[in-house]
Amino acid sequence: MLRELLAISKKVVLIIIIVSLVGCTTITYDQPIPTVQQKFWISIQSSNGGTTDPDGRFQITEGNTQRIIITPDDGYLVDSVTIDGVQVASSNIITLEVINSDRNVDVSFRRERVCLVLSVGGVNGLSHMGALDALIGHRRRQPDYVYGNSMGALVGSLYVTAPDESLSGRYRTLLSDYEETTRRDRTRSISTGVILGSVAAAIATGGIGLVAVAAAAAGWIVGNRAEPLISHERFSRTLDVYLDHTMMEDTEIEFGTSYMRKEGEGIELVVSTRGNLAEAVSRSINNPYIFKGTDLSYVDPGSDRMSAVPIEEAFSAFRPDRIIAINATGSPAIYSDRVTCEVEEIRIPVLEAIDLQNALRGADPDFTRLYRAGWDAVVEHYSVM
C-alpha cells in the first residue's frame, strides 16, 4: 500500500513540475499578426447633360481618398453636387477625403441659359440677320433670350416671333406691308422707293450717322416738295399688325429692348420686357432726326454708349449664364463689372460703299453683302476659339 502511495505522489509532483515549466514558457513570433482592412462602397450618379469620372458603384479601401472629375456637355453647366444628402459647392472636381464609410454622390446638370444681344448700328445693323442665322447653325439651338436696341430691336422682334422662319424674308415682307399701308392711307405722294428707303433709314440709325441720314431725308423732302417722308405712328401700327399684336411675354423666345423716356426736364433709360411688342420696338427705333414731328416722349437709346450694345441691360433683365453680343457698331462694347456672367462679343466690320436705299429695302447686292458680313463674322469667331 505504501509503495502505491509513493508512486502516486511521485506522479503528482512530476505533473506539477511540468505544468510549472510550461506556464513559464514565452513563445515569440518574428512576423506581426496581419489585420484585415475594410472596404466601402462609393456610389456616383449623374443626370443627363454631362459625365463623371469615375461613375457608377465601386468599392474603395478604408482610409483612401477618391477624386471625381465632373464634365458638363457643351451648352450645359453643373447645377448641383450632393454628397451623402448634403449639397456642396458646385465644382468640376470634388475629392472624398479619408473614406471610412459608404459614400453617395449625386450630380445634376442643367442647360446653360444664353442671351443674344443685338446692337444698334445704322444700316450695318442689317448684318444681324446673317449673324443670327450663322449663330443658330453653329450652336444648333436657339437662345433663351434676345435683347436688342434700335435696329437690333427690330431684327430681334422679327426673330423671336417666328424663330423657324426666314429672317430676311420677314424683314422684306414687313417693308412691303408698310408700303401697302402708306398707299391705303393716301398720306404721301412720293415714290415707292422713297417710302421703303426712308422708313428703313429711320429704324436703322440707332444714333449712328444721324447727320448723314438726316441730310439725305432733307434732300428727299425738297425733291418731292412733300411733308416729312415717314410716319412713326404708321410704322408702329404696321409692325403691330405684322407681329399679330403679340405681347412681349408671349413671344416664342423671351425678348427685351430699351428706350429713352422723357422724365421732367431730363430723360431716363427704360428696360422693357413686358407689354405690347411693337410698341416697345417702335419706341426703341423712334429717332427724331428721321421721324419728323414724332412724339418725343420716347426715343431711340442708341446715342448712349452702353445702350449701343446693351449687354448691361440684357444681364439686368434676364440674368443669363452667358451673353453672346453681336456688335455692328464698329466700336467695342462697354459694360460694367455688374455683369457677372460669361460674355462673348462678336464684332461685325462696318462695310464701306453700301447703297443705303438698296440695303435698307432688302435689295441686292448691298443687302446680301451686309447679310454675308454678319454670317462671316460669326463663322470666323468660332473658328479661332
Coordinates of C-alpha atoms in Angstrom, one line a residue:
M1 CA 0.0 0.0 0.0
L2 CA 2.8 2.3 0.9
R3 CA 4.5 1.6 -2.3
E4 CA 1.5 2.6 -4.3
L5 CA 1.1 5.9 -2.4
L6 CA 4.7 6.7 -3.0
A7 CA 4.3 6.0 -6.8
I8 CA 1.2 8.2 -7.0
S9 CA 2.9 11.1 -5.1
K10 CA 5.9 11.0 -7.5
K11 CA 3.5 11.3 -10.5
V12 CA 1.7 14.3 -8.9
V13 CA 5.0 16.1 -8.2
L14 CA 6.1 15.4 -11.8
I15 CA 2.9 16.8 -13.2
I16 CA 3.2 19.9 -11.1
I17 CA 6.8 20.4 -12.2
I18 CA 5.8 20.1 -15.9
V19 CA 2.9 22.5 -15.6
S20 CA 5.0 25.0 -13.8
L21 CA 7.7 24.8 -16.6
V22 CA 5.1 25.1 -19.4
G23 CA 3.4 28.0 -17.7
C24 CA 6.6 30.0 -17.5
T25 CA 7.5 29.5 -21.2
T26 CA 7.0 32.5 -23.6
I27 CA 6.6 31.9 -27.3
T28 CA 7.8 34.8 -29.6
Y29 CA 6.9 35.2 -33.4
D30 CA 9.2 37.2 -35.7
Q31 CA 6.2 38.4 -38.0
P32 CA 3.3 40.8 -36.9
I33 CA -0.1 39.4 -36.8
P34 CA -1.9 40.6 -40.0
T35 CA -5.1 42.9 -39.8
V36 CA -7.9 42.9 -42.4
Q37 CA -8.7 46.4 -44.0
Q38 CA -12.3 47.1 -44.6
K39 CA -13.7 48.2 -48.0
F40 CA -16.6 50.7 -48.5
W41 CA -18.9 51.3 -51.4
I42 CA -18.8 54.6 -53.4
S43 CA -22.0 55.3 -55.4
I44 CA -21.9 58.2 -58.1
Q45 CA -25.0 59.1 -60.0
S46 CA -25.5 62.0 -62.5
S47 CA -28.3 63.4 -64.6
N48 CA -28.3 64.0 -68.4
G49 CA -26.1 66.8 -69.6
G50 CA -22.7 65.7 -68.5
T51 CA -20.5 62.9 -67.2
T52 CA -18.4 62.0 -64.1
D53 CA -15.2 60.1 -63.9
P54 CA -15.4 57.6 -62.3
D55 CA -19.1 56.8 -62.3
G56 CA -21.4 54.1 -61.1
R57 CA -20.9 52.0 -57.9
F58 CA -17.5 50.6 -56.8
Q59 CA -15.5 49.7 -53.7
I60 CA -12.6 51.5 -52.2
T61 CA -10.3 50.6 -49.3
E62 CA -10.7 52.3 -45.9
G63 CA -8.6 55.4 -45.4
N64 CA -8.1 56.2 -49.1
T65 CA -9.4 59.3 -50.9
Q66 CA -11.4 59.4 -54.2
R67 CA -11.2 62.2 -56.8
I68 CA -14.2 62.7 -59.0
I69 CA -14.0 64.8 -62.3
I70 CA -17.3 66.4 -63.4
T71 CA -17.6 67.3 -67.1
P72 CA -20.7 69.1 -68.4
D73 CA -21.7 68.6 -72.1
D74 CA -21.4 71.5 -74.5
G75 CA -24.1 74.0 -73.6
Y76 CA -24.6 72.7 -70.1
L77 CA -23.5 73.6 -66.5
V78 CA -23.1 71.8 -63.2
D79 CA -26.3 72.6 -61.4
S80 CA -25.8 70.9 -58.0
V81 CA -23.5 68.4 -56.3
T82 CA -24.8 66.4 -53.3
I83 CA -22.6 64.2 -51.1
D84 CA -24.4 61.9 -48.6
G85 CA -27.6 64.0 -48.9
V86 CA -25.8 67.4 -48.2
Q87 CA -25.5 69.9 -51.1
V88 CA -22.0 71.2 -51.5
A89 CA -20.5 74.0 -53.7
S90 CA -20.7 73.1 -57.4
S91 CA -17.3 72.4 -58.9
N92 CA -15.8 70.4 -61.8
I93 CA -13.6 68.5 -59.4
I94 CA -14.5 67.1 -56.0
T95 CA -12.5 64.9 -53.6
L96 CA -13.8 62.5 -51.0
E97 CA -11.2 62.6 -48.2
V98 CA -10.2 59.6 -45.9
I99 CA -13.0 57.3 -46.6
N100 CA -14.3 55.3 -43.6
S101 CA -17.9 54.7 -44.6
D102 CA -20.0 54.2 -47.7
R103 CA -20.5 57.4 -49.7
N104 CA -23.1 58.6 -52.1
V105 CA -22.6 61.4 -54.7
D106 CA -25.3 62.9 -56.9
V107 CA -24.5 65.4 -59.7
S108 CA -27.1 67.2 -61.7
F109 CA -26.6 69.3 -64.8
R110 CA -28.8 72.0 -66.4
R111 CA -28.8 73.7 -69.8
E112 CA -26.8 77.0 -69.9
R113 CA -29.1 80.0 -70.2
V114 CA -27.9 82.1 -73.2
C115 CA -29.0 85.7 -74.1
L116 CA -28.3 87.0 -77.5
V117 CA -27.7 90.8 -77.6
L118 CA -28.2 92.7 -80.9
S119 CA -26.6 96.2 -81.1
V120 CA -27.6 99.3 -82.8
G121 CA -25.5 100.1 -85.9
G122 CA -27.2 102.0 -88.6
V123 CA -27.6 100.2 -91.9
N124 CA -24.9 97.9 -90.7
G125 CA -27.4 96.5 -88.2
L126 CA -28.9 94.6 -91.1
S127 CA -25.9 92.3 -90.7
H128 CA -27.6 90.9 -87.6
M129 CA -29.7 88.7 -89.8
G130 CA -26.7 86.9 -91.3
A131 CA -25.1 86.7 -87.8
L132 CA -28.2 85.2 -86.3
D133 CA -28.6 82.5 -89.0
A134 CA -24.9 81.5 -88.6
L135 CA -25.0 81.5 -84.9
I136 CA -28.1 79.3 -84.7
G137 CA -26.5 76.9 -87.2
H138 CA -23.3 76.7 -85.2
R139 CA -24.8 76.2 -81.7
R140 CA -27.7 74.0 -83.1
R141 CA -30.0 75.6 -80.5
Q142 CA -31.9 78.8 -80.1
P143 CA -31.0 81.3 -77.4
D144 CA -33.1 81.5 -74.3
Y145 CA -33.4 85.3 -74.5
V146 CA -32.9 88.1 -77.1
Y147 CA -32.2 91.7 -76.2
G148 CA -31.8 94.4 -78.9
N149 CA -31.9 98.1 -79.3
S150 CA -32.9 100.2 -82.4
M151 CA -32.2 98.1 -85.5
G152 CA -31.3 95.3 -83.1
A153 CA -34.7 95.6 -81.6
L154 CA -36.5 95.4 -85.0
V155 CA -34.4 92.4 -86.1
G156 CA -34.8 90.7 -82.7
S157 CA -38.6 91.2 -82.7
L158 CA -38.9 89.5 -86.2
Y159 CA -36.8 86.6 -84.9
V160 CA -38.4 85.9 -81.6
T161 CA -41.9 85.8 -83.0
A162 CA -41.1 83.3 -85.7
P163 CA -37.6 81.7 -85.0
D164 CA -38.0 79.0 -87.6
E165 CA -38.9 81.3 -90.5
S166 CA -36.5 83.2 -92.8
L167 CA -35.5 86.3 -91.0
S168 CA -34.5 88.2 -94.2
G169 CA -37.8 87.2 -95.8
R170 CA -39.8 88.5 -92.8
Y171 CA -37.9 91.8 -93.0
R172 CA -38.7 92.3 -96.6
T173 CA -42.3 91.4 -96.1
L174 CA -42.6 94.0 -93.3
L175 CA -41.4 96.8 -95.5
S176 CA -43.7 95.7 -98.3
D177 CA -46.6 95.8 -95.8
Y178 CA -45.6 99.3 -94.8
E179 CA -45.6 100.4 -98.4
E180 CA -49.1 99.0 -98.8
T181 CA -50.3 100.7 -95.6
T182 CA -48.9 104.0 -96.9
R183 CA -50.8 103.6 -100.1
R184 CA -54.0 102.9 -98.3
D185 CA -53.6 105.9 -96.1
R186 CA -53.0 108.1 -99.1
T187 CA -51.0 110.5 -96.9
R188 CA -47.9 110.7 -99.1
S189 CA -47.3 111.3 -102.8
I190 CA -43.8 110.0 -103.1
S191 CA -42.3 107.1 -104.9
T192 CA -42.4 103.6 -103.6
G193 CA -38.6 103.5 -103.3
V194 CA -38.5 106.6 -101.1
I195 CA -41.2 105.2 -98.8
L196 CA -39.4 102.0 -98.3
G197 CA -36.0 103.5 -98.0
S198 CA -37.0 106.3 -95.6
V199 CA -38.8 104.0 -93.2
A200 CA -35.9 101.6 -93.1
A201 CA -33.5 104.5 -92.6
A202 CA -35.4 105.5 -89.5
I203 CA -35.2 102.1 -87.9
A204 CA -31.5 101.7 -88.9
T205 CA -30.0 104.9 -87.5
G206 CA -29.5 103.9 -83.9
G207 CA -27.9 107.2 -83.2
I208 CA -25.1 106.5 -85.7
G209 CA -24.6 108.6 -88.8
L210 CA -27.6 110.7 -87.9
V211 CA -26.4 113.8 -89.7
A212 CA -25.8 112.0 -93.0
V213 CA -29.2 110.3 -92.8
A214 CA -31.0 113.5 -91.9
A215 CA -29.3 115.3 -94.8
A216 CA -30.5 112.5 -97.2
A217 CA -34.0 112.8 -95.8
A218 CA -33.9 116.6 -96.3
G219 CA -32.9 116.1 -99.9
W220 CA -35.8 113.7 -100.5
I221 CA -38.2 116.2 -98.9
V222 CA -37.0 119.1 -101.1
G223 CA -37.0 116.9 -104.2
N224 CA -40.6 115.8 -103.6
R225 CA -41.9 119.0 -102.2
A226 CA -43.6 116.9 -99.6
E227 CA -44.3 116.8 -95.9
P228 CA -42.0 114.6 -93.7
L229 CA -41.5 111.4 -95.6
I230 CA -42.5 108.8 -93.0
S231 CA -44.8 108.3 -90.1
H232 CA -43.7 106.8 -86.8
E233 CA -47.3 106.1 -85.9
R234 CA -47.9 104.3 -89.2
F235 CA -44.8 102.2 -88.9
S236 CA -45.7 101.2 -85.4
R237 CA -49.2 100.3 -86.5
T238 CA -47.9 98.3 -89.4
L239 CA -45.4 96.5 -87.2
D240 CA -48.1 95.7 -84.6
V241 CA -50.3 94.1 -87.3
Y242 CA -47.4 92.2 -88.8
L243 CA -46.4 90.8 -85.4
D244 CA -50.1 89.9 -84.8
H245 CA -50.4 92.2 -81.7
T246 CA -48.0 90.0 -79.8
M247 CA -47.2 90.8 -76.2
M248 CA -43.5 90.6 -75.2
E249 CA -44.3 88.0 -72.5
D250 CA -45.9 85.7 -75.2
T251 CA -43.0 85.6 -77.7
E252 CA -41.5 82.1 -78.5
I253 CA -38.2 83.4 -77.1
E254 CA -38.1 85.9 -74.3
F255 CA -37.3 89.4 -75.6
G256 CA -36.3 92.7 -74.2
T257 CA -35.4 96.2 -75.5
S258 CA -34.6 99.7 -74.2
Y259 CA -35.7 103.2 -75.0
M260 CA -35.3 106.7 -73.5
R261 CA -38.3 108.1 -71.8
K262 CA -38.8 111.8 -71.1
E263 CA -39.0 112.5 -67.4
G264 CA -39.5 116.1 -66.4
E265 CA -36.6 118.1 -67.8
G266 CA -34.4 115.0 -68.4
I267 CA -34.6 111.5 -69.8
E268 CA -34.2 108.1 -68.3
L269 CA -33.4 104.7 -69.7
V270 CA -36.3 102.2 -69.7
V271 CA -35.7 98.4 -69.9
S272 CA -38.8 96.8 -71.3
T273 CA -39.6 93.1 -71.2
R274 CA -43.4 93.2 -70.9
G275 CA -46.3 94.8 -72.8
N276 CA -47.0 95.2 -76.5
L277 CA -44.0 94.1 -78.5
A278 CA -44.5 96.5 -81.5
E279 CA -45.0 99.4 -79.1
A280 CA -41.7 98.7 -77.3
V281 CA -39.8 98.2 -80.5
S282 CA -41.3 101.4 -82.0
R283 CA -40.1 103.4 -79.0
S284 CA -36.6 101.9 -79.4
I285 CA -36.4 102.9 -83.1
N286 CA -38.0 106.4 -82.6
N287 CA -35.4 108.7 -84.0
P288 CA -36.5 112.4 -84.2
Y289 CA -33.9 113.1 -86.9
I290 CA -35.9 110.9 -89.2
F291 CA -39.4 110.7 -87.9
K292 CA -40.2 114.4 -88.3
G293 CA -42.8 115.6 -85.8
T294 CA -42.7 112.4 -83.8
D295 CA -43.7 112.3 -80.2
L296 CA -40.5 112.8 -78.2
S297 CA -41.9 111.1 -75.0
Y298 CA -39.9 108.0 -76.0
V299 CA -36.7 108.0 -78.2
D300 CA -34.0 105.7 -79.6
P301 CA -31.4 104.9 -76.9
G302 CA -28.5 104.5 -79.4
S303 CA -26.7 107.6 -78.5
D304 CA -25.9 106.1 -75.1
R305 CA -22.6 104.2 -75.4
M306 CA -23.7 101.4 -73.1
S307 CA -27.1 101.0 -74.7
A308 CA -25.5 100.8 -78.2
V309 CA -24.5 97.2 -77.3
P310 CA -27.0 96.6 -74.5
I311 CA -25.1 93.9 -72.5
E312 CA -25.7 95.6 -69.2
E313 CA -29.4 95.9 -69.8
A314 CA -29.7 92.3 -71.0
F315 CA -28.0 91.0 -67.9
S316 CA -30.2 93.1 -65.7
A317 CA -33.4 91.9 -67.4
F318 CA -32.7 88.1 -67.7
R319 CA -29.7 87.1 -65.5
P320 CA -28.4 84.6 -68.1
D321 CA -25.3 82.3 -67.7
R322 CA -23.8 83.6 -70.9
I323 CA -24.3 86.6 -73.2
I324 CA -23.4 86.5 -76.9
A325 CA -23.3 90.1 -78.1
I326 CA -23.5 90.8 -81.9
N327 CA -21.8 94.2 -82.2
A328 CA -22.4 96.0 -85.5
T329 CA -21.5 99.5 -84.3
G330 CA -17.8 99.5 -85.2
S331 CA -16.8 100.3 -81.6
P332 CA -16.1 97.9 -78.7
A333 CA -19.0 97.2 -76.3
I334 CA -18.9 98.9 -72.9
Y335 CA -20.3 97.3 -69.7
S336 CA -19.5 97.3 -66.0
D337 CA -18.4 94.6 -63.6
R338 CA -22.0 94.3 -62.5
V339 CA -22.3 91.9 -65.5
T340 CA -21.0 88.7 -63.8
C341 CA -21.9 86.1 -66.5
E342 CA -19.7 85.0 -69.4
V343 CA -19.7 87.5 -72.3
E344 CA -18.8 86.7 -75.9
E345 CA -18.6 89.7 -78.2
I346 CA -18.7 89.1 -81.9
R347 CA -17.8 92.3 -83.9
I348 CA -19.1 92.8 -87.4
P349 CA -17.0 95.1 -89.5
V350 CA -18.6 98.2 -90.9
L351 CA -18.8 97.9 -94.7
E352 CA -17.9 100.8 -97.0
A353 CA -19.6 101.8 -100.2
I354 CA -23.0 100.4 -99.3
D355 CA -26.0 101.8 -101.1
L356 CA -28.2 102.8 -98.2
Q357 CA -31.5 102.7 -100.0
N358 CA -30.9 99.3 -101.7
A359 CA -29.6 97.7 -98.5
L360 CA -32.5 99.0 -96.3
R361 CA -35.1 97.9 -98.8
G362 CA -33.6 94.4 -98.8
A363 CA -32.3 94.8 -102.4
D364 CA -29.2 93.2 -103.7
P365 CA -26.2 93.3 -103.9
D366 CA -26.0 95.6 -100.9
F367 CA -28.4 93.7 -98.6
T368 CA -26.6 90.4 -99.3
R369 CA -23.2 92.0 -98.6
L370 CA -24.4 93.0 -95.2
Y371 CA -26.0 89.7 -94.5
R372 CA -22.8 87.9 -95.5
A373 CA -20.7 90.2 -93.3
G374 CA -22.7 89.1 -90.3
W375 CA -22.5 85.5 -91.2
D376 CA -18.7 85.6 -91.8
A377 CA -18.1 87.4 -88.5
V378 CA -19.8 84.6 -86.6
V379 CA -18.0 81.8 -88.5
E380 CA -14.6 83.4 -88.0
H381 CA -15.3 84.0 -84.3
Y382 CA -15.9 80.3 -83.6
S383 CA -13.2 79.0 -85.9
V384 CA -10.5 80.7 -83.8
M385 CA -11.9 79.9 -80.4

